[in-house]
PDB file of C-alpha atoms in Angstrom:
ATOM      1  CA  MET J   1      28.235 -18.085  11.914  1.00 44.00           C
ATOM      2  CA  ALA J   2      31.016 -17.687   9.350  1.00 46.00           C
ATOM      3  CA  ALA J   3      31.844 -21.392   9.516  1.00 47.00           C
ATOM      4  CA  ALA J   4      28.186 -22.303   9.061  1.00 47.00           C
ATOM      5  CA  ALA J   5      27.922 -19.885   6.156  1.00 50.00           C
ATOM      6  CA  ALA J   6      30.997 -21.401   4.550  1.00 48.00           C
ATOM      7  CA  MET J   7      29.350 -24.839   4.570  1.00 55.00           C
ATOM      8  CA  GLU J   8      26.224 -23.576   2.779  1.00 64.00           C
ATOM      9  CA  PRO J   9      25.969 -23.980  -1.012  1.00 66.00           C
ATOM     10  CA  PRO J  10      26.503 -20.762  -2.978  1.00 66.00           C
ATOM     11  CA  ILE J  11      23.351 -18.629  -3.030  1.00 65.00           C
ATOM     12  CA  ALA J  12      23.647 -17.676  -6.683  1.00 57.00           C
ATOM     13  CA  ALA J  13      23.485 -21.311  -7.695  1.00 56.00           C
ATOM     14  CA  ALA J  14      20.010 -21.733  -6.289  1.00 61.00           C
ATOM     15  CA  VAL J  15      16.916 -19.965  -7.540  1.00 67.00           C
ATOM     16  CA  VAL J  16      15.674 -18.183  -4.434  1.00 84.00           C
ATOM     17  CA  ASP J  17      13.286 -15.326  -3.935  1.00 90.00           C
ATOM     18  CA  ASP J  18      14.136 -11.952  -2.431  1.00 92.00           C
ATOM     19  CA  GLN J  19      12.704 -12.865   0.989  1.00 93.00           C
ATOM     20  CA  GLU J  20      15.061 -15.825   1.287  1.00 92.00           C
ATOM     21  CA  LEU J  21      17.995 -13.685   0.206  1.00 93.00           C
ATOM     22  CA  ILE J  22      17.126 -11.095   2.852  1.00 94.00           C
ATOM     23  CA  ALA J  23      16.865 -13.786   5.515  1.00 93.00           C
ATOM     24  CA  ALA J  24      20.207 -15.242   4.419  1.00 93.00           C
ATOM     25  CA  THR J  25      21.828 -11.795   4.484  1.00 93.00           C
ATOM     26  CA  LEU J  26      20.552 -11.206   7.997  1.00 94.00           C
ATOM     27  CA  ALA J  27      22.007 -14.600   8.928  1.00 92.00           C
ATOM     28  CA  GLY J  28      25.424 -13.396   7.811  1.00 89.00           C
ATOM     29  CA  ARG J  29      25.583 -14.570   4.191  1.00 90.00           C
ATOM     30  CA  SER J  30      27.405 -11.871   2.257  1.00 88.00           C
ATOM     31  CA  ASP J  31      26.840 -13.678  -1.056  1.00 91.00           C
ATOM     32  CA  ALA J  32      23.068 -13.402  -0.492  1.00 93.00           C
ATOM     33  CA  PHE J  33      23.283  -9.631  -0.370  1.00 94.00           C
ATOM     34  CA  GLY J  34      25.566  -9.723  -3.402  1.00 94.00           C
ATOM     35  CA  GLU J  35      22.833 -11.596  -5.273  1.00 94.00           C
ATOM     36  CA  LEU J  36      20.238  -8.996  -4.204  1.00 94.00           C
ATOM     37  CA  VAL J  37      22.514  -6.206  -5.405  1.00 95.00           C
ATOM     38  CA  GLY J  38      23.005  -8.052  -8.686  1.00 94.00           C
ATOM     39  CA  ARG J  39      19.256  -8.318  -9.188  1.00 94.00           C
ATOM     40  CA  TYR J  40      18.461  -4.657  -8.583  1.00 95.00           C
ATOM     41  CA  GLU J  41      21.555  -2.521  -9.159  1.00 95.00           C
ATOM     42  CA  ARG J  42      20.705  -1.956 -12.822  1.00 94.00           C
ATOM     43  CA  ALA J  43      17.137  -0.862 -12.107  1.00 93.00           C
ATOM     44  CA  VAL J  44      18.163   1.299  -9.155  1.00 95.00           C
ATOM     45  CA  TYR J  45      20.944   2.908 -11.177  1.00 95.00           C
ATOM     46  CA  ASN J  46      18.501   3.611 -14.037  1.00 93.00           C
ATOM     47  CA  LEU J  47      15.985   5.185 -11.661  1.00 93.00           C
ATOM     48  CA  ALA J  48      18.734   7.413 -10.265  1.00 95.00           C
ATOM     49  CA  VAL J  49      20.035   8.331 -13.738  1.00 93.00           C
ATOM     50  CA  ARG J  50      16.550   9.256 -14.944  1.00 91.00           C
ATOM     51  CA  THR J  51      15.748  11.247 -11.801  1.00 92.00           C
ATOM     52  CA  LEU J  52      19.066  13.065 -11.459  1.00 93.00           C
ATOM     53  CA  ARG J  53      20.168  13.175 -15.108  1.00 91.00           C
ATOM     54  CA  ASP J  54      23.756  12.898 -13.980  1.00 92.00           C
ATOM     55  CA  ARG J  55      25.517   9.574 -14.256  1.00 93.00           C
ATOM     56  CA  THR J  56      28.221  10.240 -11.681  1.00 94.00           C
ATOM     57  CA  GLU J  57      25.709  11.397  -9.099  1.00 95.00           C
ATOM     58  CA  ALA J  58      23.396   8.522 -10.009  1.00 95.00           C
ATOM     59  CA  GLU J  59      26.169   6.062  -9.228  1.00 95.00           C
ATOM     60  CA  ASP J  60      26.614   7.625  -5.794  1.00 96.00           C
ATOM     61  CA  ALA J  61      22.848   7.648  -5.242  1.00 96.00           C
ATOM     62  CA  ALA J  62      22.567   3.957  -6.165  1.00 96.00           C
ATOM     63  CA  GLN J  63      25.416   3.041  -3.822  1.00 96.00           C
ATOM     64  CA  GLU J  64      23.874   5.086  -1.031  1.00 95.00           C
ATOM     65  CA  ALA J  65      20.482   3.419  -1.555  1.00 96.00           C
ATOM     66  CA  PHE J  66      21.971  -0.065  -1.163  1.00 96.00           C
ATOM     67  CA  PHE J  67      23.988   1.072   1.841  1.00 95.00           C
ATOM     68  CA  LYS J  68      20.855   2.412   3.554  1.00 95.00           C
ATOM     69  CA  ALA J  69      18.919  -0.706   2.632  1.00 96.00           C
ATOM     70  CA  TYR J  70      21.658  -2.934   4.051  1.00 95.00           C
ATOM     71  CA  ARG J  71      21.734  -1.029   7.328  1.00 93.00           C
ATOM     72  CA  ALA J  72      17.944  -1.126   7.662  1.00 94.00           C
ATOM     73  CA  LEU J  73      17.490  -4.664   6.346  1.00 94.00           C
ATOM     74  CA  HIS J  74      16.360  -5.924   9.756  1.00 92.00           C
ATOM     75  CA  THR J  75      13.394  -3.522   9.547  1.00 93.00           C
ATOM     76  CA  PHE J  76      12.249  -4.865   6.176  1.00 94.00           C
ATOM     77  CA  ARG J  77       8.668  -6.051   6.517  1.00 91.00           C
ATOM     78  CA  PRO J  78       8.278  -9.698   5.448  1.00 86.00           C
ATOM     79  CA  GLY J  79       5.847  -9.964   2.570  1.00 86.00           C
ATOM     80  CA  ALA J  80       6.734  -6.540   1.187  1.00 91.00           C
ATOM     81  CA  LYS J  81       8.447  -6.241  -2.193  1.00 92.00           C
ATOM     82  CA  PHE J  82      12.168  -5.568  -2.020  1.00 94.00           C
ATOM     83  CA  SER J  83      12.065  -3.766  -5.376  1.00 92.00           C
ATOM     84  CA  THR J  84       9.501  -1.251  -4.085  1.00 92.00           C
ATOM     85  CA  TRP J  85      11.516  -0.744  -0.918  1.00 94.00           C
ATOM     86  CA  ILE J  86      14.851  -0.175  -2.634  1.00 95.00           C
ATOM     87  CA  PHE J  87      13.246   2.097  -5.251  1.00 94.00           C
ATOM     88  CA  THR J  88      11.657   4.132  -2.446  1.00 94.00           C
ATOM     89  CA  ILE J  89      15.005   4.520  -0.687  1.00 95.00           C
ATOM     90  CA  CYS J  90      16.707   5.452  -3.949  1.00 95.00           C
ATOM     91  CA  TYR J  91      13.993   7.919  -4.958  1.00 95.00           C
ATOM     92  CA  ARG J  92      14.089   9.679  -1.569  1.00 95.00           C
ATOM     93  CA  GLY J  93      17.863   9.938  -1.812  1.00 95.00           C
ATOM     94  CA  CYS J  94      17.530  11.427  -5.294  1.00 94.00           C
ATOM     95  CA  CYS J  95      14.932  13.933  -4.020  1.00 94.00           C
ATOM     96  CA  ASP J  96      17.360  14.996  -1.286  1.00 94.00           C
ATOM     97  CA  ARG J  97      20.074  15.474  -3.877  1.00 94.00           C
ATOM     98  CA  LEU J  98      17.755  17.508  -6.112  1.00 93.00           C
ATOM     99  CA  ALA J  99      16.716  19.660  -3.145  1.00 92.00           C
ATOM    100  CA  LYS J 100      20.392  20.203  -2.288  1.00 91.00           C
ATOM    101  CA  ARG J 101      21.077  21.279  -5.864  1.00 90.00           C
ATOM    102  CA  LYS J 102      18.163  23.673  -5.639  1.00 85.00           C
ATOM    103  CA  ARG J 103      19.480  25.144  -2.376  1.00 85.00           C
ATOM    104  CA  LEU J 104      22.982  25.544  -3.782  1.00 82.00           C
ATOM    105  CA  SER J 105      22.000  27.189  -7.031  1.00 76.00           C
ATOM    106  CA  GLY J 106      18.791  28.908  -5.947  1.00 64.00           C
ATOM    107  CA  ASP J 107      17.168  27.767  -9.172  1.00 54.00           C
ATOM    108  CA  GLU J 108      14.069  25.673  -9.473  1.00 47.00           C
ATOM    109  CA  LEU J 109      15.234  22.073  -9.528  1.00 48.00           C
ATOM    110  CA  PRO J 110      18.094  22.605 -11.936  1.00 45.00           C
ATOM    111  CA  ASP J 111      18.536  19.277 -13.616  1.00 50.00           C
ATOM    112  CA  ARG J 112      22.016  18.718 -14.828  1.00 49.00           C
ATOM    113  CA  ALA J 113      22.271  17.766 -18.446  1.00 48.00           C
ATOM    114  CA  ASP J 114      24.932  15.267 -19.339  1.00 51.00           C
ATOM    115  CA  PRO J 115      27.974  16.621 -21.175  1.00 51.00           C
ATOM    116  CA  ALA J 116      27.553  17.587 -24.790  1.00 52.00           C
ATOM    117  CA  PRO J 117      27.205  14.492 -26.958  1.00 55.00           C
ATOM    118  CA  GLY J 118      29.994  13.478 -29.282  1.00 57.00           C
ATOM    119  CA  PRO J 119      29.524  12.493 -32.945  1.00 58.00           C
ATOM    120  CA  ALA J 120      29.124   8.816 -32.058  1.00 59.00           C
ATOM    121  CA  LEU J 121      26.369   9.585 -29.590  1.00 56.00           C
ATOM    122  CA  LEU J 122      24.639  11.899 -32.061  1.00 53.00           C
ATOM    123  CA  ALA J 123      24.561   9.120 -34.612  1.00 55.00           C
ATOM    124  CA  GLU J 124      23.218   6.718 -32.004  1.00 53.00           C
ATOM    125  CA  ARG J 125      20.424   9.129 -31.131  1.00 50.00           C
ATOM    126  CA  LYS J 126      18.850   8.499 -34.484  1.00 54.00           C
ATOM    127  CA  ASP J 127      17.921   5.189 -33.040  1.00 73.00           C
ATOM    128  CA  ASP J 128      14.324   4.931 -31.811  1.00 79.00           C
ATOM    129  CA  ALA J 129      15.341   3.800 -28.354  1.00 83.00           C
ATOM    130  CA  GLU J 130      17.696   6.691 -28.002  1.00 85.00           C
ATOM    131  CA  ARG J 131      15.013   9.122 -29.176  1.00 88.00           C
ATOM    132  CA  LEU J 132      12.661   7.740 -26.557  1.00 89.00           C
ATOM    133  CA  ARG J 133      15.351   7.974 -23.893  1.00 88.00           C
ATOM    134  CA  ARG J 134      16.045  11.587 -24.781  1.00 89.00           C
ATOM    135  CA  ALA J 135      12.325  12.333 -24.776  1.00 92.00           C
ATOM    136  CA  ILE J 136      12.053  10.865 -21.263  1.00 92.00           C
ATOM    137  CA  ASP J 137      15.055  12.939 -20.179  1.00 90.00           C
ATOM    138  CA  GLU J 138      13.333  16.092 -21.347  1.00 91.00           C
ATOM    139  CA  LEU J 139      10.171  15.452 -19.323  1.00 93.00           C
ATOM    140  CA  PRO J 140       9.621  17.451 -16.120  1.00 93.00           C
ATOM    141  CA  GLU J 141      10.975  15.650 -13.072  1.00 90.00           C
ATOM    142  CA  LYS J 142       7.638  14.365 -11.703  1.00 90.00           C
ATOM    143  CA  TYR J 143       6.619  12.857 -15.052  1.00 93.00           C
ATOM    144  CA  ARG J 144      10.081  11.531 -15.744  1.00 93.00           C
ATOM    145  CA  THR J 145      10.162   9.570 -12.495  1.00 92.00           C
ATOM    146  CA  VAL J 146       6.676   8.150 -12.975  1.00 93.00           C
ATOM    147  CA  ILE J 147       7.452   6.987 -16.493  1.00 93.00           C
ATOM    148  CA  THR J 148      10.794   5.533 -15.343  1.00 91.00           C
ATOM    149  CA  LEU J 149       9.127   3.539 -12.600  1.00 92.00           C
ATOM    150  CA  TYR J 150       6.428   2.478 -15.039  1.00 90.00           C
ATOM    151  CA  HIS J 151       9.218   1.246 -17.268  1.00 85.00           C
ATOM    152  CA  LEU J 152      11.091  -0.464 -14.404  1.00 82.00           C
ATOM    153  CA  GLN J 153       8.168  -1.928 -12.496  1.00 73.00           C
ATOM    154  CA  GLY J 154       5.656  -2.486 -15.254  1.00 75.00           C
ATOM    155  CA  LYS J 155       2.033  -1.477 -14.856  1.00 67.00           C
ATOM    156  CA  GLN J 156       2.031  -1.746 -11.093  1.00 85.00           C
ATOM    157  CA  TYR J 157       0.500   1.583 -10.218  1.00 90.00           C
ATOM    158  CA  GLU J 158       0.222   0.801  -6.500  1.00 91.00           C
ATOM    159  CA  GLU J 159       3.946   0.096  -6.306  1.00 90.00           C
ATOM    160  CA  ILE J 160       4.711   3.342  -8.134  1.00 92.00           C
ATOM    161  CA  ALA J 161       2.404   5.236  -5.755  1.00 93.00           C
ATOM    162  CA  THR J 162       4.213   3.681  -2.772  1.00 92.00           C
ATOM    163  CA  VAL J 163       7.650   4.607  -4.076  1.00 92.00           C
ATOM    164  CA  LEU J 164       6.661   8.186  -4.857  1.00 92.00           C
ATOM    165  CA  ASN J 165       4.408   8.527  -1.816  1.00 92.00           C
ATOM    166  CA  LEU J 166       1.629   9.851  -4.028  1.00 93.00           C
ATOM    167  CA  PRO J 167      -2.069   8.958  -4.243  1.00 94.00           C
ATOM    168  CA  LEU J 168      -2.901   6.383  -6.884  1.00 94.00           C
ATOM    169  CA  GLY J 169      -4.992   8.892  -8.833  1.00 94.00           C
ATOM    170  CA  THR J 170      -2.079  11.334  -9.025  1.00 95.00           C
ATOM    171  CA  VAL J 171       0.203   8.604 -10.319  1.00 94.00           C
ATOM    172  CA  LYS J 172      -2.287   7.761 -13.051  1.00 93.00           C
ATOM    173  CA  THR J 173      -2.681  11.430 -13.981  1.00 95.00           C
ATOM    174  CA  HIS J 174       1.087  11.956 -14.066  1.00 95.00           C
ATOM    175  CA  LEU J 175       1.503   8.857 -16.169  1.00 93.00           C
ATOM    176  CA  PHE J 176      -1.197   9.963 -18.595  1.00 93.00           C
ATOM    177  CA  ARG J 177       0.419  13.396 -19.006  1.00 94.00           C
ATOM    178  CA  ALA J 178       3.883  11.911 -19.261  1.00 94.00           C
ATOM    179  CA  LYS J 179       2.754   9.608 -22.061  1.00 93.00           C
ATOM    180  CA  GLU J 180       1.036  12.473 -23.806  1.00 93.00           C
ATOM    181  CA  LEU J 181       4.211  14.554 -23.684  1.00 93.00           C
ATOM    182  CA  LEU J 182       6.272  11.588 -24.862  1.00 92.00           C
ATOM    183  CA  ARG J 183       3.953  10.931 -27.781  1.00 91.00           C
ATOM    184  CA  LYS J 184       4.173  14.576 -28.801  1.00 91.00           C
ATOM    185  CA  ALA J 185       7.961  14.567 -28.503  1.00 90.00           C
ATOM    186  CA  LEU J 186       8.293  11.388 -30.542  1.00 87.00           C
ATOM    187  CA  THR J 187       5.912  12.537 -33.253  1.00 84.00           C
ATOM    188  CA  THR J 188       7.564  15.907 -33.876  1.00 74.00           C
TER     189      THR J 188
ATOM    190  CA  MET A   1       0.736  10.444 -33.649  1.00 63.00           C
ATOM    191  CA  MET A   2       1.968   7.361 -31.811  1.00 74.00           C
ATOM    192  CA  ASP A   3      -0.835   5.499 -30.001  1.00 81.00           C
ATOM    193  CA  ASP A   4      -0.793   4.282 -26.390  1.00 83.00           C
ATOM    194  CA  ASP A   5      -0.009   0.654 -27.249  1.00 86.00           C
ATOM    195  CA  ALA A   6       2.866   1.616 -29.504  1.00 86.00           C
ATOM    196  CA  LEU A   7       4.316   3.822 -26.777  1.00 87.00           C
ATOM    197  CA  ASP A   8       3.915   1.014 -24.236  1.00 86.00           C
ATOM    198  CA  ARG A   9       5.693  -1.367 -26.594  1.00 86.00           C
ATOM    199  CA  ALA A  10       8.479   1.150 -27.126  1.00 87.00           C
ATOM    200  CA  LEU A  11       8.817   1.654 -23.370  1.00 87.00           C
ATOM    201  CA  SER A  12       8.997  -2.076 -22.650  1.00 84.00           C
ATOM    202  CA  ALA A  13      11.529  -2.520 -25.432  1.00 85.00           C
ATOM    203  CA  LEU A  14      13.682   0.322 -24.119  1.00 86.00           C
ATOM    204  CA  PRO A  15      16.869  -1.277 -22.826  1.00 86.00           C
ATOM    205  CA  LEU A  16      18.075  -0.274 -19.389  1.00 88.00           C
ATOM    206  CA  GLU A  17      21.404   1.481 -19.179  1.00 88.00           C
ATOM    207  CA  GLU A  18      24.253  -0.645 -17.918  1.00 91.00           C
ATOM    208  CA  PRO A  19      25.548   0.572 -14.571  1.00 93.00           C
ATOM    209  CA  PRO A  20      29.262   1.415 -14.372  1.00 94.00           C
ATOM    210  CA  ALA A  21      31.478  -1.658 -14.101  1.00 92.00           C
ATOM    211  CA  GLY A  22      32.691  -0.921 -10.594  1.00 93.00           C
ATOM    212  CA  LEU A  23      29.304  -0.187  -9.047  1.00 95.00           C
ATOM    213  CA  HIS A  24      28.665  -3.704  -7.757  1.00 95.00           C
ATOM    214  CA  GLY A  25      32.075  -3.798  -6.088  1.00 95.00           C
ATOM    215  CA  ARG A  26      31.592  -0.360  -4.571  1.00 95.00           C
ATOM    216  CA  ILE A  27      28.219  -1.347  -3.119  1.00 95.00           C
ATOM    217  CA  MET A  28      29.634  -4.557  -1.674  1.00 95.00           C
ATOM    218  CA  ALA A  29      32.637  -2.712  -0.234  1.00 94.00           C
ATOM    219  CA  ALA A  30      30.316  -0.192   1.406  1.00 93.00           C
ATOM    220  CA  THR A  31      28.003  -2.826   2.875  1.00 92.00           C
ATOM    221  CA  VAL A  32      28.927  -6.440   3.624  1.00 90.00           C
ATOM    222  CA  PHE A  33      32.668  -5.961   3.260  1.00 90.00           C
ATOM    223  CA  ARG A  34      32.765  -2.703   5.172  1.00 85.00           C
ATOM    224  CA  PRO A  35      35.332  -2.962   7.995  1.00 81.00           C
ATOM    225  CA  GLN A  36      33.717  -2.998  11.412  1.00 75.00           C
ATOM    226  CA  THR A  37      34.291   0.208  13.335  1.00 70.00           C
ATOM    227  CA  VAL A  38      35.928  -0.241  16.721  1.00 71.00           C
ATOM    228  CA  THR A  39      33.909   2.524  18.356  1.00 72.00           C
ATOM    229  CA  LEU A  40      30.194   3.162  18.201  1.00 77.00           C
ATOM    230  CA  GLY A  41      28.814   6.314  16.654  1.00 81.00           C
ATOM    231  CA  TRP A  42      27.748   7.874  19.955  1.00 86.00           C
ATOM    232  CA  GLU A  43      31.154   7.122  21.482  1.00 86.00           C
ATOM    233  CA  VAL A  44      32.884   9.031  18.698  1.00 88.00           C
ATOM    234  CA  TRP A  45      30.493  11.961  19.229  1.00 91.00           C
ATOM    235  CA  LEU A  46      31.127  11.917  22.974  1.00 92.00           C
ATOM    236  CA  ILE A  47      34.918  11.850  22.572  1.00 92.00           C
ATOM    237  CA  VAL A  48      34.871  14.632  19.991  1.00 94.00           C
ATOM    238  CA  THR A  49      32.550  16.758  22.157  1.00 95.00           C
ATOM    239  CA  LEU A  50      34.697  16.241  25.258  1.00 96.00           C
ATOM    240  CA  ALA A  51      37.877  17.015  23.324  1.00 96.00           C
ATOM    241  CA  ALA A  52      36.299  20.179  21.917  1.00 96.00           C
ATOM    242  CA  ALA A  53      35.108  21.241  25.396  1.00 95.00           C
ATOM    243  CA  ALA A  54      38.556  20.554  26.852  1.00 95.00           C
ATOM    244  CA  GLY A  55      40.208  22.517  24.058  1.00 95.00           C
ATOM    245  CA  TRP A  56      37.853  25.432  24.516  1.00 93.00           C
ATOM    246  CA  LEU A  57      38.355  25.416  28.304  1.00 89.00           C
ATOM    247  CA  SER A  58      42.136  25.285  27.935  1.00 88.00           C
ATOM    248  CA  TRP A  59      42.072  28.166  25.502  1.00 89.00           C
ATOM    249  CA  MET A  60      39.850  30.209  27.836  1.00 85.00           C
ATOM    250  CA  VAL A  61      42.133  29.570  30.799  1.00 79.00           C
ATOM    251  CA  LEU A  62      45.404  30.152  28.976  1.00 81.00           C
ATOM    252  CA  SER A  63      44.243  33.245  27.157  1.00 84.00           C
ATOM    253  CA  ALA A  64      43.202  34.966  30.423  1.00 81.00           C
ATOM    254  CA  PRO A  65      45.643  37.577  31.858  1.00 82.00           C
ATOM    255  CA  HIS A  66      48.200  36.099  34.303  1.00 84.00           C
ATOM    256  CA  ALA A  67      46.902  32.634  33.445  1.00 81.00           C
ATOM    257  CA  SER A  68      49.942  30.692  34.661  1.00 81.00           C
ATOM    258  CA  GLU A  69      50.054  32.470  38.044  1.00 84.00           C
ATOM    259  CA  ARG A  70      46.338  31.985  38.550  1.00 82.00           C
ATOM    260  CA  LEU A  71      46.558  28.331  37.588  1.00 82.00           C
ATOM    261  CA  THR A  72      49.438  27.676  39.971  1.00 86.00           C
ATOM    262  CA  ASP A  73      47.560  29.489  42.722  1.00 88.00           C
ATOM    263  CA  LEU A  74      44.408  27.480  42.073  1.00 86.00           C
ATOM    264  CA  ILE A  75      46.284  24.170  42.191  1.00 88.00           C
ATOM    265  CA  ALA A  76      48.007  25.184  45.434  1.00 88.00           C
ATOM    266  CA  ARG A  77      44.679  26.126  47.021  1.00 89.00           C
ATOM    267  CA  LEU A  78      43.090  22.833  45.914  1.00 89.00           C
ATOM    268  CA  VAL A  79      46.012  20.876  47.371  1.00 86.00           C
ATOM    269  CA  ASP A  80      45.643  22.764  50.651  1.00 84.00           C
ATOM    270  CA  ALA A  81      41.871  22.344  50.715  1.00 84.00           C
ATOM    271  CA  GLY A  82      42.197  18.594  50.182  1.00 81.00           C
ATOM    272  CA  GLY A  83      44.825  18.351  52.885  1.00 80.00           C
ATOM    273  CA  LEU A  84      47.309  16.961  50.382  1.00 81.00           C
ATOM    274  CA  GLY A  85      49.999  19.247  51.696  1.00 79.00           C
ATOM    275  CA  SER A  86      50.152  17.265  54.956  1.00 85.00           C
ATOM    276  CA  VAL A  87      52.460  14.225  55.187  1.00 87.00           C
ATOM    277  CA  ASN A  88      49.950  12.342  57.383  1.00 88.00           C
ATOM    278  CA  THR A  89      47.230  12.632  54.772  1.00 87.00           C
ATOM    279  CA  LEU A  90      49.572  11.425  52.044  1.00 89.00           C
ATOM    280  CA  VAL A  91      50.654   8.414  54.152  1.00 92.00           C
ATOM    281  CA  TRP A  92      47.058   7.393  54.899  1.00 93.00           C
ATOM    282  CA  LEU A  93      46.155   7.891  51.262  1.00 92.00           C
ATOM    283  CA  ALA A  94      49.015   5.598  50.210  1.00 94.00           C
ATOM    284  CA  VAL A  95      47.946   2.975  52.785  1.00 96.00           C
ATOM    285  CA  GLY A  96      44.338   3.098  51.569  1.00 95.00           C
ATOM    286  CA  ILE A  97      45.248   2.791  47.893  1.00 95.00           C
ATOM    287  CA  SER A  98      47.663  -0.084  48.484  1.00 95.00           C
ATOM    288  CA  ALA A  99      45.116  -1.919  50.664  1.00 94.00           C
ATOM    289  CA  ALA A 100      42.502  -1.548  47.964  1.00 93.00           C
ATOM    290  CA  TRP A 101      44.948  -2.828  45.367  1.00 92.00           C
ATOM    291  CA  TRP A 102      45.938  -5.891  47.464  1.00 92.00           C
ATOM    292  CA  LEU A 103      42.301  -6.709  48.137  1.00 89.00           C
ATOM    293  CA  SER A 104      41.531  -6.520  44.434  1.00 87.00           C
ATOM    294  CA  GLN A 105      44.299  -9.098  43.797  1.00 85.00           C
ATOM    295  CA  LEU A 106      42.912 -11.657  46.240  1.00 81.00           C
ATOM    296  CA  THR A 107      41.150 -14.675  44.787  1.00 74.00           C
ATOM    297  CA  ILE A 108      38.133 -15.400  46.911  1.00 67.00           C
ATOM    298  CA  PRO A 109      36.691 -18.905  46.234  1.00 63.00           C
ATOM    299  CA  ALA A 110      33.213 -18.726  44.770  1.00 55.00           C
ATOM    300  CA  ARG A 111      30.402 -20.235  46.811  1.00 55.00           C
ATOM    301  CA  ARG A 112      29.538 -23.711  45.557  1.00 52.00           C
ATOM    302  CA  ARG A 113      26.475 -23.596  43.405  1.00 51.00           C
ATOM    303  CA  ILE A 114      23.629 -25.843  44.518  1.00 49.00           C
ATOM    304  CA  GLU A 115      22.290 -27.662  41.498  1.00 47.00           C
ATOM    305  CA  SER A 116      18.566 -28.182  41.240  1.00 47.00           C
ATOM    306  CA  PRO A 117      17.561 -31.884  41.253  1.00 44.00           C
TER     307      PRO A 117
END
């Protein structure tokens, strides 16, 4: 298998879809999985950062999500979207971490704030994007995740509902409230 | 107040945070480049469980009063019960084991396979 894989052209050179990359990974092509990781690591990391509000823990959560996905890759249903699948794995992992935090501290989902910002970061916050990012960070967890997935996946409500395991109506309600809160935060 | 479209535009324009530089390498090291384990997960569990049981049993036996005398006595009784104290038994045991070993070393020609036409 390794010899056959060595004779194949590099995966990254060809424009292939996720399904082909998964098939190639299952056939023993490590570069195919590397390409998949390259496509989604940023989005997965951002989902974890927004959900956990802790960059170090988000890095671990992203790594764990890809590890779980790799181990369960043979169970991936053909025709399904890899992005939805990896986001679901990542989100569940983040929920477990949040629940663990809750158990350890006894508080109600104590989100960890990042360390106090330095002068450079304070200056950067004046930026609109940074204001929006901070406003998202200050949303309650359920709204924050919905708006993050809305940002990452676009207006694909069904995909968001699948990742969060919520009814479509709930997703739309959460999104509406999240946007309302964001608008208020950005106006004041 | 910002309207829905403006918020949507701001959200789509929001750049994603860059993941840490080493994340890709860490993921690859934990997945495709992860060294294969020699033992399976259940084998490790079995070995650990057996080792723990053996340790617990040893501790129970050795911590009992007069443990060494009792242990020696038990071994002696087992040897007697199995007839291992008798020279005859030991000789026959040696003959049996050596016969089994010699038989296991014999190369018996395999029956010729009849090929289907």
